[in-house]
Short mmCIF file of C-alpha atoms in Angstrom, two decimals:
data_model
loop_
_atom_site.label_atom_id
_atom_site.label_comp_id
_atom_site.label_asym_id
_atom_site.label_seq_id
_atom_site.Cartn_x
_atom_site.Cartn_y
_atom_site.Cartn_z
CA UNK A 238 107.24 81.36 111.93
CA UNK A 239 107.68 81.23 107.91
CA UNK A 240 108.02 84.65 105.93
CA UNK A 241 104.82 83.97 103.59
CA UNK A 242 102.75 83.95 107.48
CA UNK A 243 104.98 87.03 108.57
CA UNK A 244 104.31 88.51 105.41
CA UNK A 245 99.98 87.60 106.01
CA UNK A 246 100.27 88.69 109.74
CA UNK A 247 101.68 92.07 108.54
CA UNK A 248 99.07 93.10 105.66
CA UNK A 249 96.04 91.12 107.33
CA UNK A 250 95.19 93.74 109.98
CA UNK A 251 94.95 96.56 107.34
CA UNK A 252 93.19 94.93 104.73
CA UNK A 253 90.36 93.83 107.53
CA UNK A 254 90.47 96.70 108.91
CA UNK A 255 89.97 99.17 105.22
CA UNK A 256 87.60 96.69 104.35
CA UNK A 257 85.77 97.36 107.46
CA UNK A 258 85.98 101.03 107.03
CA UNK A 259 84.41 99.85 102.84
CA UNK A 260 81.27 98.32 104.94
CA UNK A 261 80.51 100.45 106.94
CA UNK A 262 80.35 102.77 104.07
CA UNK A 263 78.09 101.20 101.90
CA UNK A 264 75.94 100.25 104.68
CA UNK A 265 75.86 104.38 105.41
CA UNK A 266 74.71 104.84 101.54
CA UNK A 267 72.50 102.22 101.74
CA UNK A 268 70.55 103.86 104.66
CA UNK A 269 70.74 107.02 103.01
CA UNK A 270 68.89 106.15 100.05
CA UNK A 271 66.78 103.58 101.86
CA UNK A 272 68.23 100.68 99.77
CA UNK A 273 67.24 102.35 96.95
CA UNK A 274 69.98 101.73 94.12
CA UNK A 275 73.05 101.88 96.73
CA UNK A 276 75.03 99.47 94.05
CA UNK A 277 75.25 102.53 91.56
CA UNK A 278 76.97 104.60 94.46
CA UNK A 279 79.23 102.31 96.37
CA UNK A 280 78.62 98.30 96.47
CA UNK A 281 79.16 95.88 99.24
CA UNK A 282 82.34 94.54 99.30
CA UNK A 283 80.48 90.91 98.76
CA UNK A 284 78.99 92.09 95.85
CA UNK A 285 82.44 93.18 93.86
CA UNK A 286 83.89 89.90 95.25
CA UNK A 287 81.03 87.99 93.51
CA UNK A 288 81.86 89.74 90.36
CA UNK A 289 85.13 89.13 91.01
CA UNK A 290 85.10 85.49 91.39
CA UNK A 291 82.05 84.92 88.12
CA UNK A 292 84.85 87.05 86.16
CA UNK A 293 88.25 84.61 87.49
CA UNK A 294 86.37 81.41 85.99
CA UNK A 295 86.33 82.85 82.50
CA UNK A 296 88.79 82.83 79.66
CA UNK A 297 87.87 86.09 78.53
CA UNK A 298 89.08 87.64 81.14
CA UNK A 299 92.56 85.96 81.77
CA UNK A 300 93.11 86.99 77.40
CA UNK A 301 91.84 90.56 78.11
CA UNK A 302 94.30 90.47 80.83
CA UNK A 303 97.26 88.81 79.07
CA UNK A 304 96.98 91.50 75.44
CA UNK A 305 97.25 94.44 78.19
CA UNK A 306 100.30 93.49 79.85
CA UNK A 307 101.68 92.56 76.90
CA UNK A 308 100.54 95.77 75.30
CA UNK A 309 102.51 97.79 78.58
CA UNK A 310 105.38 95.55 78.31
CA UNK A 311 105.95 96.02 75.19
CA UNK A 312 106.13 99.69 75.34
CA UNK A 313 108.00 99.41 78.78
CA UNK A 314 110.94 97.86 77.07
CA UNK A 315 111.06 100.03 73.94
CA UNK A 316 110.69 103.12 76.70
CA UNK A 317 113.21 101.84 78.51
CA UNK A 318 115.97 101.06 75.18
CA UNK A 319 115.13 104.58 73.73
CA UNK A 320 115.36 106.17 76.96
CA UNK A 321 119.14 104.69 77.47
CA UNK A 322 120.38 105.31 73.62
CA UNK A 323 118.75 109.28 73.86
CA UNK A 324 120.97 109.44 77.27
CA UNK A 325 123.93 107.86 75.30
CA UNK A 326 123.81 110.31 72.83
CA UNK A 327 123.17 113.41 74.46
CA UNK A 328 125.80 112.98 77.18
CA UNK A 329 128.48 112.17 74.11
CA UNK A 330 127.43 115.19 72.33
CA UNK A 331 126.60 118.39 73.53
CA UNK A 332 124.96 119.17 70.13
CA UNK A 333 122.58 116.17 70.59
CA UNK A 334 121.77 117.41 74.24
CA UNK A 335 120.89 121.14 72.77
CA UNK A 336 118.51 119.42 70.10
CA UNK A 337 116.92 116.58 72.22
CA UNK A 338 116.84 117.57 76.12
CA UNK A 339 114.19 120.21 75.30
CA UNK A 340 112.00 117.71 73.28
CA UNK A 341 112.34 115.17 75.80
CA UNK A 342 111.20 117.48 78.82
CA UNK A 343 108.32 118.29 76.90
CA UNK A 344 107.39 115.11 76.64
CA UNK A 345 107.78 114.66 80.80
CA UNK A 346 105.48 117.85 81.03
CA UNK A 347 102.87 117.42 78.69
CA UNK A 348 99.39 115.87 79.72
CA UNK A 349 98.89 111.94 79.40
CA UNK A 350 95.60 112.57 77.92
CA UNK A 351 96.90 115.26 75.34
CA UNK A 352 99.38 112.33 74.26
CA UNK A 353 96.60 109.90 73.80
CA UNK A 354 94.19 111.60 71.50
CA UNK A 355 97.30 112.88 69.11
CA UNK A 356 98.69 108.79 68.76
CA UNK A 357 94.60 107.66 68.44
CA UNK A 358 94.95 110.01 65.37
CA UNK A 359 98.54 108.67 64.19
CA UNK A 360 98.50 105.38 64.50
CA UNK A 361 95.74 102.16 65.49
CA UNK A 362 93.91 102.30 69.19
CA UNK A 363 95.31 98.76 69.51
CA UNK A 364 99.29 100.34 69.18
CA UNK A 365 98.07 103.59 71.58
CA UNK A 366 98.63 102.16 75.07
CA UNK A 367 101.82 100.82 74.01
CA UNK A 368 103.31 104.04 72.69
CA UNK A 369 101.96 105.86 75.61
CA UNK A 370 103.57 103.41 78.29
CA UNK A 371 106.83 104.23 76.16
CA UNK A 372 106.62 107.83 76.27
CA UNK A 373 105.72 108.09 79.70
CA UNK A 374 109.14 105.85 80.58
CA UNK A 375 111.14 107.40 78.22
CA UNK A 376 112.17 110.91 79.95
CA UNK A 377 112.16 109.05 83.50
CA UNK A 378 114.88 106.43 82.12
CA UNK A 379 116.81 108.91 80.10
CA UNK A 380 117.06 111.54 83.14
CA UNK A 381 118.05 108.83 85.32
CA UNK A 382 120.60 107.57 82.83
CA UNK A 383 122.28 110.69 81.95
CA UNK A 384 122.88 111.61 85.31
CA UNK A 385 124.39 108.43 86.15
CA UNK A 386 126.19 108.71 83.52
CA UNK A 387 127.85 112.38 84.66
CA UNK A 388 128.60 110.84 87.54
CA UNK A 389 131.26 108.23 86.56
CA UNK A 390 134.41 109.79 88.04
CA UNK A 391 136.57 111.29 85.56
CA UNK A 392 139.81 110.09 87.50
CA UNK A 393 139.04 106.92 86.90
CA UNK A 394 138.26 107.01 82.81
CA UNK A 395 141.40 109.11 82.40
CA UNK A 396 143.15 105.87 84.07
CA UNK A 397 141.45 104.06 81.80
CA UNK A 398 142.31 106.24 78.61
CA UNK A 399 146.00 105.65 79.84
CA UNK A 400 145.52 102.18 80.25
CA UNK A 401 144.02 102.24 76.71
CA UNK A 402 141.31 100.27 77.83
CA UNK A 403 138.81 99.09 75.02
CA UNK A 404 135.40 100.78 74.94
CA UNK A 405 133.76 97.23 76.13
CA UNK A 406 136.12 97.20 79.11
CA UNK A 407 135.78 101.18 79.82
CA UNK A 408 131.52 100.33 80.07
CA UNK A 409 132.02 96.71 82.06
CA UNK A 410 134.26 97.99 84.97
CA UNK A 411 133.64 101.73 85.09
CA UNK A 412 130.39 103.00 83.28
CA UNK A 413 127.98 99.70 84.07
CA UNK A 414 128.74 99.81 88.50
CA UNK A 415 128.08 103.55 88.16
CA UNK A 416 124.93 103.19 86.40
CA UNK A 417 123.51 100.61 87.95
CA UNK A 418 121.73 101.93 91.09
CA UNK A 419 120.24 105.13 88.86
CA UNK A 420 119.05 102.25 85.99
CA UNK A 421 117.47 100.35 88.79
CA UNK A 422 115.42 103.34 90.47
CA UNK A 423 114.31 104.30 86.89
CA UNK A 424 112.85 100.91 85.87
CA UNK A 425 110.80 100.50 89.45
CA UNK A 426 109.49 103.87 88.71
CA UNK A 427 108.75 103.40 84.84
CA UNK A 428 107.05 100.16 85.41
CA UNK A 429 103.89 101.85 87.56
CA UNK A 430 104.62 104.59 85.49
CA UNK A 431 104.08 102.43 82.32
CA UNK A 432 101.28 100.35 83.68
CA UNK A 433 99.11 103.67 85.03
CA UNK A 434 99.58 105.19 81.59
CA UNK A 435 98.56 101.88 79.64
CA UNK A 436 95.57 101.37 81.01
CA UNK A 437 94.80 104.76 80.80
CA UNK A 438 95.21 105.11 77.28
CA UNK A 439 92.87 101.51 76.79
CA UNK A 440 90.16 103.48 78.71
CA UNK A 441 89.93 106.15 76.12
CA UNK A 442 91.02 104.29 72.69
CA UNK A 443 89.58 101.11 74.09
CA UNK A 444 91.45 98.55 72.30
CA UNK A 445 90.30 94.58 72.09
CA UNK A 446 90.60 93.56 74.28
CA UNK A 447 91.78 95.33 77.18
CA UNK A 448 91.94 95.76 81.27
CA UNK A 449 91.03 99.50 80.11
CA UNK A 450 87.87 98.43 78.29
CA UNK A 451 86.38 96.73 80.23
CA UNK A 452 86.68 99.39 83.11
CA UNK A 453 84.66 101.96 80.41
CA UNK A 454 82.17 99.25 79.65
CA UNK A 455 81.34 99.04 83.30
CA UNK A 456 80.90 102.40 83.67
CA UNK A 457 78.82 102.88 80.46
CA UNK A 458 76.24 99.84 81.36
CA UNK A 459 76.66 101.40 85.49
CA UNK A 460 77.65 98.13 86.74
CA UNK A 461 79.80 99.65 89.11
CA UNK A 462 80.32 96.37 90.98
CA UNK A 463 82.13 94.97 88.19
CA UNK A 464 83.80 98.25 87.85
CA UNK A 465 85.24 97.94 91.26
CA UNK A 466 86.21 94.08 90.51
CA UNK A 467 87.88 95.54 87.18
CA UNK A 468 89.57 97.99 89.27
CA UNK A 469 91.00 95.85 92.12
CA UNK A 470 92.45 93.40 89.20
CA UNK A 471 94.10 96.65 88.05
CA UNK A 472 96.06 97.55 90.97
CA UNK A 473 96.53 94.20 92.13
CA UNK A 474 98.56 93.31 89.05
CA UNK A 475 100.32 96.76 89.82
CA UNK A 476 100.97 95.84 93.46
CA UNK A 477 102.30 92.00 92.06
CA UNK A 478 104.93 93.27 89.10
CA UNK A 479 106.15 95.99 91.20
CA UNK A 480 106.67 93.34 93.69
CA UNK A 481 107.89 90.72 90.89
CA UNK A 482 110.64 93.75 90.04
CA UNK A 483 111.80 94.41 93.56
CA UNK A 484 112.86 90.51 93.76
CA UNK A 485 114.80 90.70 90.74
CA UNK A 486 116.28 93.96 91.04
CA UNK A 487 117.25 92.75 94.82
CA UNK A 488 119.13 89.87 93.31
CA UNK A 489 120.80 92.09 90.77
CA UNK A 490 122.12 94.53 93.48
CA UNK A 491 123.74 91.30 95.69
CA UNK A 492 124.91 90.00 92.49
CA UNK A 493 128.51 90.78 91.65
CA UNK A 494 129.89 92.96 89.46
CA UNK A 495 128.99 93.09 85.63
#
């Protein structure tokens, strides 16, 4: 038996059966208001999959999907660069870490939605979900750094010091295999970190066009089968990049050393 069928035989049971549980449910609303506008409380699951399918044939909504994960990715990677130079710096200088670790766990603590309104005030709603997904990565990647950082054994960079090893060799062979498994459980955590966040900030500063308009237009005009449609696109691209990540980052971890 292939892995794609292994892979079908293993999720199939769940999905029929959760999708069972979603028909039963509607069916249960629909009695209870006696098929009287059931659709604005919880659709059939044929009815989002007919609003799924009418929205797959358009090209509207393959662009308003393409500008937000561009949007995300672009503040993923600028998330993920500051996040390593800010752990750079304040594990070289203990000045740096005094100034910056405060503002930085701040950032971690503070509300999403706080952060959203103050850049919709700074800066355009189009350039919102971007900084947001960068924020949001940025204390996750520099925590993860800095610690692995620490960790390097300090046996092993005094050898090097003795050695007189050049500061590309001293990262290549001691600082880049130390780092590598706390860089790799950052990025799978920024990237739903950075995706939840994005589309977050396009529901309130609704840029165009976005995955997080759309999901406040449906709610505004109460076509909450679309809204459900919007939503399963949502965390099926989630479900796919995480998944997209985990492949990579597996063949980086059985590659061989930097």
């Amino acid at each position: 038996m292939g892995r794609a069928k292994k892979t079908l035989l293993h999720i199939l049971p769940a999905l029929l059966f959760w999708l069972g549980v979603w028909q039963l449910c509607a069916l249960l609303v629909d009695w209870h208001v006696n098929g009287r506008g059931n659709e604005l409380l919880l659709p059939y699951p044929a009815s989002v999959w007919r609003a799924l399918t009418a929205m797959l044939g358009t090209g509207a909504f393959w662009g308003t999907v393409s500008a937000s994960l561009a949007r995300i990715a672009v503040g993923l990677a600028c998330g993920i660069l500051l996040g390593a130079a800010l752990a750079s710096l304040t594990c070289a200088s203990s000045w740096a870490d005094r100034l910056l670790s405060p503002a930085i766990r701040v950032v971690r603590a503070a509300p999403v939605a706080s952060f959203i309104l103050l850049v919709l005030l700074w800066t355009g709603r189009s350039r919102v979900p971007a900084v947001i997904s960068a924020l949001m990565v940025l204390p996750v990647v520099w925590d993860s750094l800095s610690q692995g950082i620490r960790s390097v054994d300090e046996k092993l960079l005094e050898l090097a010091r003795a050695y007189r090893f050049s500061h590309t060799k001293t990262l290549r062979l001691l600082y880049l295999p130390s780092l590598r498994p706390f860089f790799l459980s950052a990025l799978t955590t920024s990237t739903g970190l950075a995706w939840k966040s994005g589309v977050a900030a396009e529901v309130l500063c609704l840029p165009e066009p976005s995955l997080g308009q759309r999901i406040y237009y449906t709610k505004y005009y109460l076509d909450i089968p679309e809204l459900f449609a919007w939503t399963a696109v949502v965390v099926t691209l989630s479900l796919l990049l995480e998944r997209a990540l985990r492949g990579l980052l597996s063949r980086w971890k059985g590659g061989g050393s930097p």
